[in-house]
Amino acid sequence: MLQRKFLSFLSPDGPEQVSSVGWIIPTAQYFQDLRGVVALIFMTWPQARPHAATPELARVIDDEATRRHGLFHRRGAEARKNLRSTAYTDPPDDPVVTGAVLEIADRPLRSPDEDAAAELLVPLVEEAKRIHQPISYPLRSPCGASIPLLVVLAYHPRGSRSRRDHIQRIAEGHSIRATSSCD
């Protein structure tokens, strides 16, 4: 079902816009959202483990996440430490792992609004900050992500601002960032 959804989005006659976190966004941006959530899942695994479709798929992601965590720590000792985040952002080689993690990542993007998406994503954001604050920042504000996803990922539940304030702040900054490079 998920594969059919993605294929329909990517087909030549596919939709120009789709829903992500309850907002209508360009289809290409949906895939940027998906990529950002996948990286966050890998960084914070096993935090999202209860959301795997089956125990077997959770075990498959366990193995991949263990490999990625090890790669992250090995890269920390290298001279070019900026490569560390690629341990979480590079796509999986195994199609079963890819399907399992995409299914989890698609779930908050299918949410009807920011509050529903936050139920899954805010715990991941908090865990990413705990694990490694500097590396978590680009995963919590992925380049090219949609405004609704950025709102969810940037929201501080214990902060004084409302989600509406965050939407406004991010929307204002988003138009500025859109002209900058995301390399």
Coordinates of C-alpha atoms in Angstrom, one line a residue:
M1 CA 0.0 0.0 0.0
L2 CA 2.8 2.5 0.9
Q3 CA 4.8 1.5 -2.1
R4 CA 1.7 2.2 -4.3
K5 CA 1.3 5.6 -2.6
F6 CA 4.9 6.6 -3.3
L7 CA 4.7 5.3 -6.9
S8 CA 1.5 7.3 -7.5
F9 CA 3.3 10.4 -6.1
L10 CA 6.2 9.8 -8.5
S11 CA 4.3 8.9 -11.6
P12 CA 4.3 11.4 -14.5
D13 CA 0.6 12.1 -14.0
G14 CA 1.0 12.1 -10.2
P15 CA -0.3 14.9 -8.0
E16 CA 1.6 18.2 -7.9
Q17 CA 0.6 18.6 -4.2
V18 CA 0.0 16.2 -1.4
S19 CA -0.8 16.3 2.3
S20 CA 1.9 16.4 5.0
V21 CA 1.0 17.0 8.6
G22 CA -2.4 18.1 7.5
W23 CA -1.1 20.8 5.1
I24 CA -1.1 20.7 1.3
I25 CA 2.5 20.9 0.1
P26 CA 4.4 20.3 -3.2
T27 CA 4.9 16.5 -3.7
A28 CA 8.7 16.9 -3.9
Q29 CA 8.7 18.5 -0.5
Y30 CA 6.8 15.6 1.0
F31 CA 9.8 13.4 0.1
Q32 CA 12.1 15.9 1.9
D33 CA 9.8 15.6 4.9
L34 CA 10.0 11.8 4.7
R35 CA 13.8 11.9 4.4
G36 CA 14.1 14.1 7.5
V37 CA 11.8 11.9 9.6
V38 CA 13.7 8.7 8.6
A39 CA 17.0 10.3 9.7
L40 CA 15.4 11.3 13.1
I41 CA 14.0 7.7 13.5
F42 CA 17.5 6.2 12.9
M43 CA 19.2 8.6 15.2
T44 CA 16.8 8.0 18.1
W45 CA 16.1 4.3 17.6
P46 CA 14.8 2.5 19.7
Q47 CA 12.6 5.4 20.7
A48 CA 10.3 4.8 17.7
R49 CA 10.5 1.0 18.1
P50 CA 6.9 0.7 19.4
H51 CA 5.7 2.2 16.1
A52 CA 7.1 -0.5 13.9
A53 CA 4.4 -2.4 12.0
T54 CA 5.5 -5.8 13.3
P55 CA 8.0 -7.1 15.9
E56 CA 10.0 -8.6 13.0
L57 CA 10.3 -5.3 11.2
A58 CA 11.3 -3.7 14.5
R59 CA 14.2 -6.3 14.8
V60 CA 15.2 -5.5 11.2
I61 CA 15.5 -1.8 12.1
D62 CA 17.2 -2.7 15.4
D63 CA 20.1 -4.2 13.4
E64 CA 20.3 -1.3 11.0
A65 CA 20.1 1.3 13.8
T66 CA 22.9 -0.5 15.7
R67 CA 25.1 -0.4 12.6
R68 CA 24.3 3.3 12.1
H69 CA 25.0 4.2 15.8
G70 CA 28.4 2.5 15.5
L71 CA 29.2 4.4 12.3
F72 CA 28.2 7.6 14.0
H73 CA 30.6 7.0 16.9
R74 CA 33.4 5.9 14.6
R75 CA 33.0 9.0 12.5
G76 CA 33.2 11.2 15.6
A77 CA 36.9 10.2 15.9
E78 CA 37.7 11.2 12.3
A79 CA 39.1 14.5 11.2
R80 CA 35.9 15.5 9.2
K81 CA 33.4 15.2 12.0
N82 CA 30.7 16.8 9.8
L83 CA 30.2 13.4 8.2
R84 CA 28.7 12.1 11.4
S85 CA 25.1 13.0 10.5
T86 CA 25.3 11.0 7.3
A87 CA 25.3 7.9 9.5
Y88 CA 21.6 8.7 9.9
T89 CA 20.7 10.5 6.7
D90 CA 22.1 8.0 4.1
P91 CA 19.4 5.7 2.8
P92 CA 19.4 2.1 3.8
D93 CA 20.8 -0.5 1.4
D94 CA 18.3 -3.2 2.5
P95 CA 14.8 -2.8 0.9
V96 CA 13.1 -4.4 3.9
V97 CA 14.7 -1.9 6.3
T98 CA 13.7 0.9 3.9
G99 CA 10.1 -0.2 3.8
A100 CA 10.0 -0.7 7.6
V101 CA 11.4 2.8 8.4
L102 CA 9.4 4.5 5.7
E103 CA 6.2 3.1 7.1
I104 CA 7.0 4.6 10.5
A105 CA 8.1 7.9 9.0
D106 CA 5.0 8.2 6.8
R107 CA 2.7 7.9 9.8
P108 CA 3.2 11.4 11.3
L109 CA 3.2 12.9 7.8
R110 CA -0.3 11.4 7.3
S111 CA -1.5 13.1 10.5
P112 CA -4.4 15.5 10.1
D113 CA -2.5 18.3 11.9
E114 CA 0.6 19.3 13.9
D115 CA -0.7 18.1 17.2
A116 CA -1.3 14.6 15.9
A117 CA 2.1 14.5 14.3
A118 CA 3.7 15.7 17.4
E119 CA 2.6 12.7 19.4
L120 CA 5.2 10.6 17.5
L121 CA 7.8 13.2 16.6
V122 CA 8.2 15.3 19.8
P123 CA 9.6 12.4 21.8
L124 CA 12.0 11.7 19.0
V125 CA 13.1 15.4 18.9
E126 CA 13.7 15.4 22.7
E127 CA 15.7 12.1 22.4
A128 CA 17.8 13.5 19.5
K129 CA 18.7 16.6 21.6
R130 CA 19.6 14.3 24.5
I131 CA 21.8 12.0 22.3
H132 CA 23.8 14.8 20.6
Q133 CA 22.5 18.3 20.5
P134 CA 24.7 19.7 17.7
I135 CA 24.1 16.8 15.3
S136 CA 20.4 16.7 16.1
Y137 CA 19.9 20.3 14.9
P138 CA 20.1 19.5 11.1
L139 CA 17.9 16.5 11.7
R140 CA 15.4 18.6 13.6
S141 CA 15.3 21.2 10.8
P142 CA 15.9 19.3 7.6
C143 CA 16.8 21.2 4.5
G144 CA 13.8 21.6 2.2
A145 CA 11.3 20.4 4.8
S146 CA 7.7 21.7 4.8
I147 CA 6.6 24.4 7.2
P148 CA 4.2 22.0 9.0
L149 CA 7.0 19.5 9.7
L150 CA 9.4 22.3 10.8
V151 CA 6.7 23.5 13.2
V152 CA 6.4 20.1 14.8
L153 CA 10.1 19.5 15.0
A154 CA 10.8 23.0 16.4
Y155 CA 8.0 23.1 18.9
H156 CA 9.1 23.1 22.5
P157 CA 6.3 21.6 24.6
R158 CA 7.6 23.2 27.8
G159 CA 8.1 26.6 26.1
S160 CA 5.9 29.6 26.3
R161 CA 5.1 29.9 22.6
S162 CA 2.1 28.2 21.0
R163 CA 2.2 26.2 17.9
R164 CA 0.5 29.1 16.1
D165 CA 3.5 31.3 17.1
H166 CA 5.9 28.7 15.8
I167 CA 4.0 28.5 12.5
Q168 CA 4.3 32.2 12.1
R169 CA 8.0 32.4 13.1
I170 CA 9.0 29.4 10.9
A171 CA 7.0 30.7 8.0
E172 CA 8.7 34.0 8.1
G173 CA 12.2 32.4 8.4
H174 CA 11.4 29.8 5.8
S175 CA 11.1 32.3 3.0
I176 CA 14.5 33.6 3.9
R177 CA 16.1 30.1 4.1
A178 CA 14.6 29.1 0.8
T179 CA 17.2 31.3 -1.0
S180 CA 20.1 29.9 0.9
S181 CA 22.1 26.8 0.2
C182 CA 21.3 23.5 2.0
D183 CA 24.6 21.7 1.3

